[in-house]
XYZ file of C-alpha atoms in Angstrom:
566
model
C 22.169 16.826 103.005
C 23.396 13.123 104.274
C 25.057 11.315 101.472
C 22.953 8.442 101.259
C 19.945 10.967 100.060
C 21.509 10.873 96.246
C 21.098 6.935 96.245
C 17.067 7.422 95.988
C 17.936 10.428 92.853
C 19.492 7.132 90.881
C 15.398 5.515 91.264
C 13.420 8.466 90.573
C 12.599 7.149 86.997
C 11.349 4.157 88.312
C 8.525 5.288 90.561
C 8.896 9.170 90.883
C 6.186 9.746 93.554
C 7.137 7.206 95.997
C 10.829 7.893 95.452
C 10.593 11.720 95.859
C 8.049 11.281 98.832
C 11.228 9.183 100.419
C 13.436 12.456 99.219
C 11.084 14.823 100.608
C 11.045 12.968 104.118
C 15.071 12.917 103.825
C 15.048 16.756 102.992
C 13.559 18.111 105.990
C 16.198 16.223 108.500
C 19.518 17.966 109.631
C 21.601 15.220 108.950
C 24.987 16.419 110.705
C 22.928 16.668 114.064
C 20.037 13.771 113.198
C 20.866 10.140 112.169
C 18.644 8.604 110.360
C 16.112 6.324 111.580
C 15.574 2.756 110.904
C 12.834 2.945 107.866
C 15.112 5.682 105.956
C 18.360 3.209 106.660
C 15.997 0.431 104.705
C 14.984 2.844 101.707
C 18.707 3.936 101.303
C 19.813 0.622 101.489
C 17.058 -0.882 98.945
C 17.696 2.199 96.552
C 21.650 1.419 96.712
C 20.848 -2.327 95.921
C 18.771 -1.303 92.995
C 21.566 0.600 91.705
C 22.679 -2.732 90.683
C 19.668 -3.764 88.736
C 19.503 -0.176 87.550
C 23.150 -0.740 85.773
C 22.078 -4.178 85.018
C 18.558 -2.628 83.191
C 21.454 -0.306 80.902
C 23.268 -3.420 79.943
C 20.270 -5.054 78.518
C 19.235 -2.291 77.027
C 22.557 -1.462 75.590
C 22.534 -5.771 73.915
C 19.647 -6.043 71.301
C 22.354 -8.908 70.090
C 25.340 -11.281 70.951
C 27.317 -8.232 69.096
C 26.088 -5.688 71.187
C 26.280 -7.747 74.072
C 29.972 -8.376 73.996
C 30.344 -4.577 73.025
C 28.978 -3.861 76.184
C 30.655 -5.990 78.245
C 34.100 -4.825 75.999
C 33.621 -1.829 77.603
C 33.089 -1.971 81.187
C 36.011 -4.321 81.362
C 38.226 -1.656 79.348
C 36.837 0.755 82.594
C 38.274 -1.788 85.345
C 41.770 -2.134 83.043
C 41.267 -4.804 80.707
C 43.519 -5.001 77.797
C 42.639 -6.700 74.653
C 44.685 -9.258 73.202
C 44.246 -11.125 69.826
C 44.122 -14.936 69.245
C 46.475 -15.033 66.002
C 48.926 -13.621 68.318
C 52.034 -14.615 70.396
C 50.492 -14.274 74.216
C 54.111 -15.255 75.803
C 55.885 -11.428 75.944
C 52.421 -9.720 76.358
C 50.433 -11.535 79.126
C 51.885 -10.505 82.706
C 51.256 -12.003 86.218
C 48.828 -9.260 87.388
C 47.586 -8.440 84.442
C 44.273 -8.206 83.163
C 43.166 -9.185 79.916
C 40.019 -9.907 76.851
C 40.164 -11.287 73.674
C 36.728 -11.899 71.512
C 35.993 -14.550 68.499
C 33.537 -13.364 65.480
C 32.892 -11.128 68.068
C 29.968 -12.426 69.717
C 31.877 -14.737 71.925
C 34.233 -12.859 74.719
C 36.535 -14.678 77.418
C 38.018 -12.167 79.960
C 40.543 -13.438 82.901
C 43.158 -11.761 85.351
C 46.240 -13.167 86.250
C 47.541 -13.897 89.941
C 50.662 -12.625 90.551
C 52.046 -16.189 92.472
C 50.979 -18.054 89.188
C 52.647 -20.950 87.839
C 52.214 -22.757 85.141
C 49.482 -25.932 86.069
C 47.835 -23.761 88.687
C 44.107 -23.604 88.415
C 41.407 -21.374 86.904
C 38.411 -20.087 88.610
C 35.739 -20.231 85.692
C 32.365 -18.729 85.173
C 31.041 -19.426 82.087
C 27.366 -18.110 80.275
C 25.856 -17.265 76.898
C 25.224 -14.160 75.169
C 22.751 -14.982 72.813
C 19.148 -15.705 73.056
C 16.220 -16.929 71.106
C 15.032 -14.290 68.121
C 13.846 -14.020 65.037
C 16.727 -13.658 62.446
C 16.542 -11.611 58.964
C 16.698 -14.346 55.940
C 19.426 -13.901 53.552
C 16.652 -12.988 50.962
C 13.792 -11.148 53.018
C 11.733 -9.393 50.286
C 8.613 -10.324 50.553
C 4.759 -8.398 50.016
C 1.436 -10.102 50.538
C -1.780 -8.274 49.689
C -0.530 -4.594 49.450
C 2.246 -5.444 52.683
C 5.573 -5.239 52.258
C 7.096 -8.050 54.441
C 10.277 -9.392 55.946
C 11.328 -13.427 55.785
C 12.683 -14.276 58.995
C 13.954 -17.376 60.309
C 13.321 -18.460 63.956
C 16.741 -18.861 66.013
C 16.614 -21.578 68.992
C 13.652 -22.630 70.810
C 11.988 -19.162 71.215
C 7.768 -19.042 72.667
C 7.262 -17.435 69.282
C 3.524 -16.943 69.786
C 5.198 -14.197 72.368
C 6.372 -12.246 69.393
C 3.082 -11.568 67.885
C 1.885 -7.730 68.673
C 5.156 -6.611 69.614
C 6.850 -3.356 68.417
C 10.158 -4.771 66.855
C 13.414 -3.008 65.524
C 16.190 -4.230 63.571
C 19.905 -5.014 65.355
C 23.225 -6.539 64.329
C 26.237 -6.001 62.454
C 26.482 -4.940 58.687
C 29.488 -5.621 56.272
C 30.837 -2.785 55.173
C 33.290 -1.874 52.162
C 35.544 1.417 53.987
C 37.333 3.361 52.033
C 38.993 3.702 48.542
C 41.440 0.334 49.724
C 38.044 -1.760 49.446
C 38.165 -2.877 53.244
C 35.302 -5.085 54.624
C 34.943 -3.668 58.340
C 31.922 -4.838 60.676
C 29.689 -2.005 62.075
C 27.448 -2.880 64.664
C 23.813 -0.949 64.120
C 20.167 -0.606 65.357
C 16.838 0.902 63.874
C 15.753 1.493 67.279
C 12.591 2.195 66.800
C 8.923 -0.409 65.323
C 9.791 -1.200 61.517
C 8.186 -4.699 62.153
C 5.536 -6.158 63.649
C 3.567 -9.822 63.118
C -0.294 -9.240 63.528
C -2.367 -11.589 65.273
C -5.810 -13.246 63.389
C -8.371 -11.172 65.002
C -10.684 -13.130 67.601
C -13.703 -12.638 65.093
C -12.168 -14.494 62.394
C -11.516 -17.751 64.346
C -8.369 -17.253 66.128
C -7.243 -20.468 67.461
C -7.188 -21.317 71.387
C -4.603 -23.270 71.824
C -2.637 -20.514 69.864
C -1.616 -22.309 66.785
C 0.192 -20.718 63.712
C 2.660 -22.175 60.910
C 6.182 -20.675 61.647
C 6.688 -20.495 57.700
C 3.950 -18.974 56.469
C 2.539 -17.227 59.238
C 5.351 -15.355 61.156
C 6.178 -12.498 58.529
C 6.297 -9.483 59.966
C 4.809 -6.535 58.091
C 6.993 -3.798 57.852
C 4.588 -0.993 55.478
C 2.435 -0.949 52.906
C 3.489 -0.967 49.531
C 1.398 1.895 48.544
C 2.971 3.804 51.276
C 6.529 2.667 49.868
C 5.887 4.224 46.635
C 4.563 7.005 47.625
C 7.851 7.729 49.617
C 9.438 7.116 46.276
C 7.252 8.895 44.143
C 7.245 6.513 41.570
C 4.675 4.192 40.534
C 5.093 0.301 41.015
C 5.888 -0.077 37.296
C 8.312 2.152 37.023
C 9.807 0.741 40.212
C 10.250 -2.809 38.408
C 11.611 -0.792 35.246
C 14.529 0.895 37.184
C 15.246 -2.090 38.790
C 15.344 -4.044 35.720
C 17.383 -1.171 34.026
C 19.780 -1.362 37.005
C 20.261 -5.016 36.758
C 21.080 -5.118 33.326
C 23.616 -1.964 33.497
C 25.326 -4.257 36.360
C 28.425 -5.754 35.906
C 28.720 -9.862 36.542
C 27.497 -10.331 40.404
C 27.737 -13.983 41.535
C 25.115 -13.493 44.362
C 21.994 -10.998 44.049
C 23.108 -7.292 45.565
C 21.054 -6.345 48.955
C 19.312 -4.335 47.350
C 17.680 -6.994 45.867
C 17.745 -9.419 47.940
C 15.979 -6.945 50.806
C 13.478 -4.258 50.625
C 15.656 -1.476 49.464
C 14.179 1.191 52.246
C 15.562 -1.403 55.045
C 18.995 -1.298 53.234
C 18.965 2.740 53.105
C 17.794 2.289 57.232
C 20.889 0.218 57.720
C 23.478 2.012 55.442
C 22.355 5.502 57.925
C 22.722 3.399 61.086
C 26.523 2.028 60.225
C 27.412 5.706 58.797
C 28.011 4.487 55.756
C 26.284 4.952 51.251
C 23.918 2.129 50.475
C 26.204 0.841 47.956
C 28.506 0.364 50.630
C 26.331 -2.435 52.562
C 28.055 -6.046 51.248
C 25.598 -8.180 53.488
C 24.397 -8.198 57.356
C 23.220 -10.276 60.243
C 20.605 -8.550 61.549
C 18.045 -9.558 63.840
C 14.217 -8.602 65.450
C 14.050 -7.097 68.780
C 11.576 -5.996 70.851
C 12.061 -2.259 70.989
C 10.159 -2.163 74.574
C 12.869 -1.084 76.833
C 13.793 -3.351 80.035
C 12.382 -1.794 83.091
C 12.383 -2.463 86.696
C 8.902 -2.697 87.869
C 6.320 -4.738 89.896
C 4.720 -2.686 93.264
C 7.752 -2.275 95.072
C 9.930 -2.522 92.356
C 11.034 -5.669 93.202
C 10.914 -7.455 89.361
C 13.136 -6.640 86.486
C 10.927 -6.882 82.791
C 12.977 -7.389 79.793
C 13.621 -9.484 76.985
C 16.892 -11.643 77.031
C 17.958 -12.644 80.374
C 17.988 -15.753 79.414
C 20.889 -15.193 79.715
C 22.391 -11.875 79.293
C 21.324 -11.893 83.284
C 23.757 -14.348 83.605
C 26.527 -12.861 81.247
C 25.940 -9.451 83.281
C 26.727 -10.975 86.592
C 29.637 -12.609 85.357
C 31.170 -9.719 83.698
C 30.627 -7.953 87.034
C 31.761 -10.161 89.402
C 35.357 -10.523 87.972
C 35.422 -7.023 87.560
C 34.362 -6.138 91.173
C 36.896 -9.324 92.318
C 39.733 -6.928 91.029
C 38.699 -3.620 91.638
C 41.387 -3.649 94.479
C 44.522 -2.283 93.712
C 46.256 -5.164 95.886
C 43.594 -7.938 94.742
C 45.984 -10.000 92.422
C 48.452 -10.214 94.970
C 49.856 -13.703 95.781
C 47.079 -14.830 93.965
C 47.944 -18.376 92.511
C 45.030 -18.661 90.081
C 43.628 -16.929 86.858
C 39.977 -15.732 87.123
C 38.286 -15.972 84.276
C 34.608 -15.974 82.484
C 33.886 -16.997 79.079
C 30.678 -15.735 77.309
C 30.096 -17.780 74.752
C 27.340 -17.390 71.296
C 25.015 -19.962 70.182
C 24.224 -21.806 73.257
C 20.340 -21.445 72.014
C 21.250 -23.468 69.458
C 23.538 -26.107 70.627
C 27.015 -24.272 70.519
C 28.395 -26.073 67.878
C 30.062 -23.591 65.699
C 33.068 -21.711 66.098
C 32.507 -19.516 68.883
C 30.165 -21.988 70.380
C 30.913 -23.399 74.219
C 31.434 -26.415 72.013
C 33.953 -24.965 69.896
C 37.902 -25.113 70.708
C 38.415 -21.693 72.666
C 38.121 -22.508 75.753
C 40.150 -25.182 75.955
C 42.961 -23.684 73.310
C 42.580 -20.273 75.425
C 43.191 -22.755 78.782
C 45.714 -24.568 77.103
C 47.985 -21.133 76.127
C 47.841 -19.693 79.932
C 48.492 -23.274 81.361
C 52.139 -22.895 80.693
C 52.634 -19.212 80.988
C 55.962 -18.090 83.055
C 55.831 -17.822 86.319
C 56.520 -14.883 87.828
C 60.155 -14.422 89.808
C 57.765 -13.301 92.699
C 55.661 -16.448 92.938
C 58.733 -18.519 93.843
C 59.276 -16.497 97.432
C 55.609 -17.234 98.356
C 54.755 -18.672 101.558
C 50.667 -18.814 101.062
C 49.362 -22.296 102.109
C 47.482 -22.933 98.636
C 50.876 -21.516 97.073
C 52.755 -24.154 99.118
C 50.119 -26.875 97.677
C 50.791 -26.196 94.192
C 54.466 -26.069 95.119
C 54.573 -29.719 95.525
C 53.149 -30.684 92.512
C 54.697 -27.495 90.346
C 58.453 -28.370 91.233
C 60.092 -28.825 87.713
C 60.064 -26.426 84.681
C 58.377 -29.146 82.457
C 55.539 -27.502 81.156
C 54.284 -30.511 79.175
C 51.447 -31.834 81.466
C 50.186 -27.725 82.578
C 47.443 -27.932 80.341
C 46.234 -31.399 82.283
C 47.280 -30.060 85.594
C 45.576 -26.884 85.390
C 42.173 -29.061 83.913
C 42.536 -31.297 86.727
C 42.530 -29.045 89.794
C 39.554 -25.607 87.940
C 36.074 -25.193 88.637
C 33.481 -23.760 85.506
C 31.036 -22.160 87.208
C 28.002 -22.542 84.281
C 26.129 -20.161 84.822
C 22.395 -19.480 82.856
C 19.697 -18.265 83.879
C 17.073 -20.778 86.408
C 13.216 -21.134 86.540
C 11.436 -19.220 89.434
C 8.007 -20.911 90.483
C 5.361 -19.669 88.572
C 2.444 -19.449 90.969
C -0.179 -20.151 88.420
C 1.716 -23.414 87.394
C 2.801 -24.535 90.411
C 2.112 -28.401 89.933
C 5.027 -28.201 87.021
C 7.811 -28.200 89.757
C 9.448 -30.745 92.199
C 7.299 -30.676 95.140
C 10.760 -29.765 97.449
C 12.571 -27.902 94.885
C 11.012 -24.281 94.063
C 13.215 -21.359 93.583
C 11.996 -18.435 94.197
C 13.230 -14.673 92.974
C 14.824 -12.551 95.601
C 16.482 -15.707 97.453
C 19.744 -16.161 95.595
C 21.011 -17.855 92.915
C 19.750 -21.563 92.190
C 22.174 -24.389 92.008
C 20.484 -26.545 88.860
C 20.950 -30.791 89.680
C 19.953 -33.446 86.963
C 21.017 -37.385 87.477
C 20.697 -37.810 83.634
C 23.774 -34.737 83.652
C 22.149 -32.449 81.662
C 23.430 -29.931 84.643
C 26.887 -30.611 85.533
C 26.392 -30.177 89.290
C 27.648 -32.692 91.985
C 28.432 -32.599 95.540
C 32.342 -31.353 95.259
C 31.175 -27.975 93.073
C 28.255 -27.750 95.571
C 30.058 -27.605 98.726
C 33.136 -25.578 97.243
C 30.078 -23.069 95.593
C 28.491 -22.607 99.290
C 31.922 -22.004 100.989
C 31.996 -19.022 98.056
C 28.655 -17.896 99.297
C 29.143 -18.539 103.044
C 32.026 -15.810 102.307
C 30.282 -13.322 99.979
C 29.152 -9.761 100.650
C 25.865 -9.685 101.291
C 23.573 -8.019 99.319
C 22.990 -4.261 100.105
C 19.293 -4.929 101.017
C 17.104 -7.894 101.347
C 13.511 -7.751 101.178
C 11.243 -8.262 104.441
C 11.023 -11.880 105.000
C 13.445 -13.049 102.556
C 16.122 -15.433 103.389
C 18.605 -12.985 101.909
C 21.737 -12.703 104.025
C 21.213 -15.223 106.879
C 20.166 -14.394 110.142
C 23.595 -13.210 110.823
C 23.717 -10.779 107.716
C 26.980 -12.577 105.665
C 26.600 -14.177 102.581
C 24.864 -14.488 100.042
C 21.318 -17.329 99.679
C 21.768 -20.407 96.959
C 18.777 -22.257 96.065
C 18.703 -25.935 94.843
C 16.276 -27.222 91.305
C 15.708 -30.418 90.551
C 13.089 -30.848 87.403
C 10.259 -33.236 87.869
C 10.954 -37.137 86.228
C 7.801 -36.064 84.277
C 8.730 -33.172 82.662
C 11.553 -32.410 80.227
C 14.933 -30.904 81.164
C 16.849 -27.916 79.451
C 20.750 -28.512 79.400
C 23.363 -25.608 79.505
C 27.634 -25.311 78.403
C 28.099 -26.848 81.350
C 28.431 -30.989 80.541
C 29.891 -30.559 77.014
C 32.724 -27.948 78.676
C 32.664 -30.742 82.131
C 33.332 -33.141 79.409
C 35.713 -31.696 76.769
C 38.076 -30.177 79.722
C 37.613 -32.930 81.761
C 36.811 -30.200 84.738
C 34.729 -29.583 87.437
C 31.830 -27.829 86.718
C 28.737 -26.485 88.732
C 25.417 -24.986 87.432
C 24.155 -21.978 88.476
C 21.509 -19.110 87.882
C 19.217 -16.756 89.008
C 15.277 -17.188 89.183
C 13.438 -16.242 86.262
C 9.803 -16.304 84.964
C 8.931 -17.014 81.248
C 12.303 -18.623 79.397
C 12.246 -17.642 76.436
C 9.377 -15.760 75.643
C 10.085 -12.451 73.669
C 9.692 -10.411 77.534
C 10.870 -12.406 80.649
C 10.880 -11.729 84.477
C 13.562 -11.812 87.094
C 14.394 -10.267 90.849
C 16.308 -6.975 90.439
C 17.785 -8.091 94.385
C 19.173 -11.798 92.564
C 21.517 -9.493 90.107
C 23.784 -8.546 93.840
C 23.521 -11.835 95.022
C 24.889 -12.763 91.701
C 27.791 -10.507 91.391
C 28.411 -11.011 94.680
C 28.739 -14.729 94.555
C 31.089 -14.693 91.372
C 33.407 -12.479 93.287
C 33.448 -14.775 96.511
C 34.307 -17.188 93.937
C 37.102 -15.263 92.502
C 38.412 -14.589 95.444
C 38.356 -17.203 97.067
C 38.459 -20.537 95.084
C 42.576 -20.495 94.966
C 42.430 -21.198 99.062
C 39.365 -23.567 98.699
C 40.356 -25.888 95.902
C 43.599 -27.756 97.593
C 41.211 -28.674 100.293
C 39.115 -30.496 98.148
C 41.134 -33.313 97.348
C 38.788 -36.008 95.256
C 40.171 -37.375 92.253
């Protein structure tokens, strides 16, 4: 059997009939004696490219939350050799030139970088930076809550979510619980998820006036139901009096608490779910974030496969690429060598909701992170290096005054911002710039705004399409698509510019530009639907993605001394 016939195995459980008709028509060649002709070279190459969003469709799955999200990406870097370091420690004896490394804050916020072994101290950093949360519905501190024989949960809406998405949807429960381990009284965090419906939020049938425009109150009219209270007792076998009677009796046999205990602050069935996802008694659950999530898996889909389907890639698409591309920029054994720059990319929570907070984009860690490698030793090695960037830095890197690195190394970086772009929508078509229409499948979009709420100008541009000019090109580009040139190399970018009559989203990118005082570029890949509780994107834009980041990596320590503009 020719090797390339297991690539189409890894898409059977996409579209099994097609896919094993392709296997089928593979089968029956000798393929020591036959090569194979042109249309089964295109169907091995498209099922190898949608290996990517395959992996890609796992990581999604695998992040109901920020938490889960950086768990995820935690452990593919610990795959490619990542080591974890901590912020309250000393970084000076452990961090290496050549080294690769992660460290996480309230983890939900992960930065990840590798080390050149020619770096000095002032040298830049190749950046890409994205978000790992996304708009939700979030559990309220007190959530108890029945309405007409319903039990019910009180949720609060996170970010600027298209909440009239979330109605008739099948949702589960994710996040981390609090947990006291152990006779000692530890708190540990445990991330967990009821992955299956507990919630939904029912829609007002047509027949009883249903409102077109869609209009609901997000107070009073986005509680999901979780069971009926009937149906709660009965599990309980106790009637709803003596319910409140225990309850009473167990509140008064209580010693002092200052705040209400979860179980009564929370339906106590949703505590016992938790308490058996994080392995641990009920009495043992302190307090939890926990948020709603669609329980739909993502999917690839559309008629020739050509779509992924998923909540949250706005921007965990974005995140995924990132984490990705550095890893694939380092997956050579020799790819850190005479290397002058640190590649690094910084997944930040609470973009959604303006990143101020402490592992916000807004926060210090990227710039106190920056700050600590600016002035890392050099390594003995970088000193007998005869690269031409190498030699650049050399004239500016000549004394072992480390007091200006920080500035240096701000000066002379790119941030790559990357989150997730909007694809045309055909049936909305007069929303966009006439001249200015991404479209999935064709490469990432370069996002441009003269009020700055991108970050993008013509330096990042031209230094981002030398990156792409140089990329590997995607494994397989759909008929007709721009994909790869006509010469095959590279990887397609795509410009968006938002109408002066409609509103414009902003990203990390200006407050990061402007706190660092670096140059910064905004990116991302086509998508349909921001926001709404199940978006749209290419499966093909996830390669170009990856690919582009690693170009980046690559190759941004020979670009950058050639773009001299200060």
């Amino acid at each position: 059997m020719h090797p390339l016939i297991s690539l189409f195995r890894t898409t059977s459980r996409r579209n099994p009939i097609s896919i094993s008709t392709s296997v089928d028509l593979c089968a029956r060649r000798s393929f020591r004696s036959i090569p194979l002709g042109r249309a089964d070279l295109e169907m091995a190459s498209r099922a190898a490219s949608l290996k990517r969003a395959d992996d890609f469709v796992d990581f999604l799955n695998a992040s109901p939350t920020p938490f889960h999200a950086v768990r995820s990406a935690k452990e593919r870097l610990e795959k490619a050799g990542f080591k974890q370091i901590r912020e309250r420690d000393s970084w000076n004896a452990a961090l290496q030139p050549g080294g690769k490394y992660y460290l996480t804050r309230n983890t939900s916020t992960i930065v990840a970088f590798a080390i050149g072994s020619s770096w000095r101290p002032g040298n830049p950093l190749a950046i890409v930076g994205a978000h790992t949360d996304s708009p939700c519905l979030r559990i309220k501190p007190i959530s108890k809550r029945s309405s007409e024989g319903f039990m019910q949960v009180g949720v609060e809406t996170y970010g600027g979510g298209m909440w009239h998405t979330w109605f008739d949807r099948d949702l589960g429960v994710a996040g981390r619980v609090m947990v006291k381990s152990g006779k000692s009284g530890e708190v540990e965090q445990r991330l967990v998820r009821i992955n299956r419906p507990v919630c939904r939020i029912p829609n007002l049938a047509v027949h009883f006036g249903g409102s077109v425009p869609f209009e609901f109150n997000k107070e009073a009219q986005l509680f999901p139901i979780t069971g009926l209270v009937s149906a709660e007792l009965n599990r309980q076998g106790k009637t709803g009096e003596e319910v409140k009677k225990a309850e009473t009796e167990a509140e008064a046999g209580a010693g002092f608490e200052p705040l209400k205990t979860p179980k009564q602050r929370h339906h106590p069935y949703l505590i016992t779910l938790l308490s058996e996802a994080a392995g641990c008694k009920e009495d043992e659950v302190l307090d939890f974030e926990c948020v709603l999530y669609d329980t739909q898996p993502a999917c690839i889909g559309g008629l020739n496969n050509e779509f992924v389907f998923s909540a949250r890639l706005d921007n965990l698409g974005m995140t995924y690429c990132a984490v990705e591309g550095l890893i694939q920029s380092v997956a050579s054994p020799s790819a850190l060598q005479n290397e002058t720059t640190i590649r690094m990319i910084a997944c930040f929570d609470h973009e959604e909701i303006g990143s101020t907070s402490a592992q916000g984009a807004d926060s210090n860690m990227l710039p106190s992170v920056i700050r600590r490698l600016s002035c890392l030793p050099s390594s003995p090695a970088s000193t007998a290096s005869s690269g031409s960037s190498d030699q650049s830095y050399d004239k500016i890197n000549t004394s072992d005054d480390t007091s200006t690195a920080y500035e240096q190394t701000c000066s002379t970086s790119l941030l790559v911002s990357a989150d997730m772009a909007h694809s045309i929508n055909p049936n909305y078509s007069a929303k966009y710039e006439a001249e200015h229409k991404p479209a999935m499948n064709e490469g990432t979009v370069i996002k441009i705004n003269a009020n700055v709420r991108y970050a993008t100008n013509s330096p990042g541009i031209i230094l981002l399409q030398e990156a792409a000019r140089r990329a590997k090109p995607a494994t397989y580009s759909p008929p007709g698509s721009k994909a790869g040139g006509s010469n095959g190399k590279g990887v397609p970018l795509q410009m968006f510019v938002v109408r002066n009559d409609m509103p414009c989203g902003s990203t990390i990118g200006p407050m990061l530009s402007a706190n660092l005082g670096m140059r910064t570029i905004d990116v991302g890949n086509a998508q349909l639907a921001m926001h709404s509780i199940r978006e749209t994107c290419g499966c093909y834009d996830v390669e170009h993605g990856v690919n582009l980041f690693d170009s980046f990596f690559e190759s941004y320590g020979e670009l950058e001394p050639k773009m001299s503009v200060d």
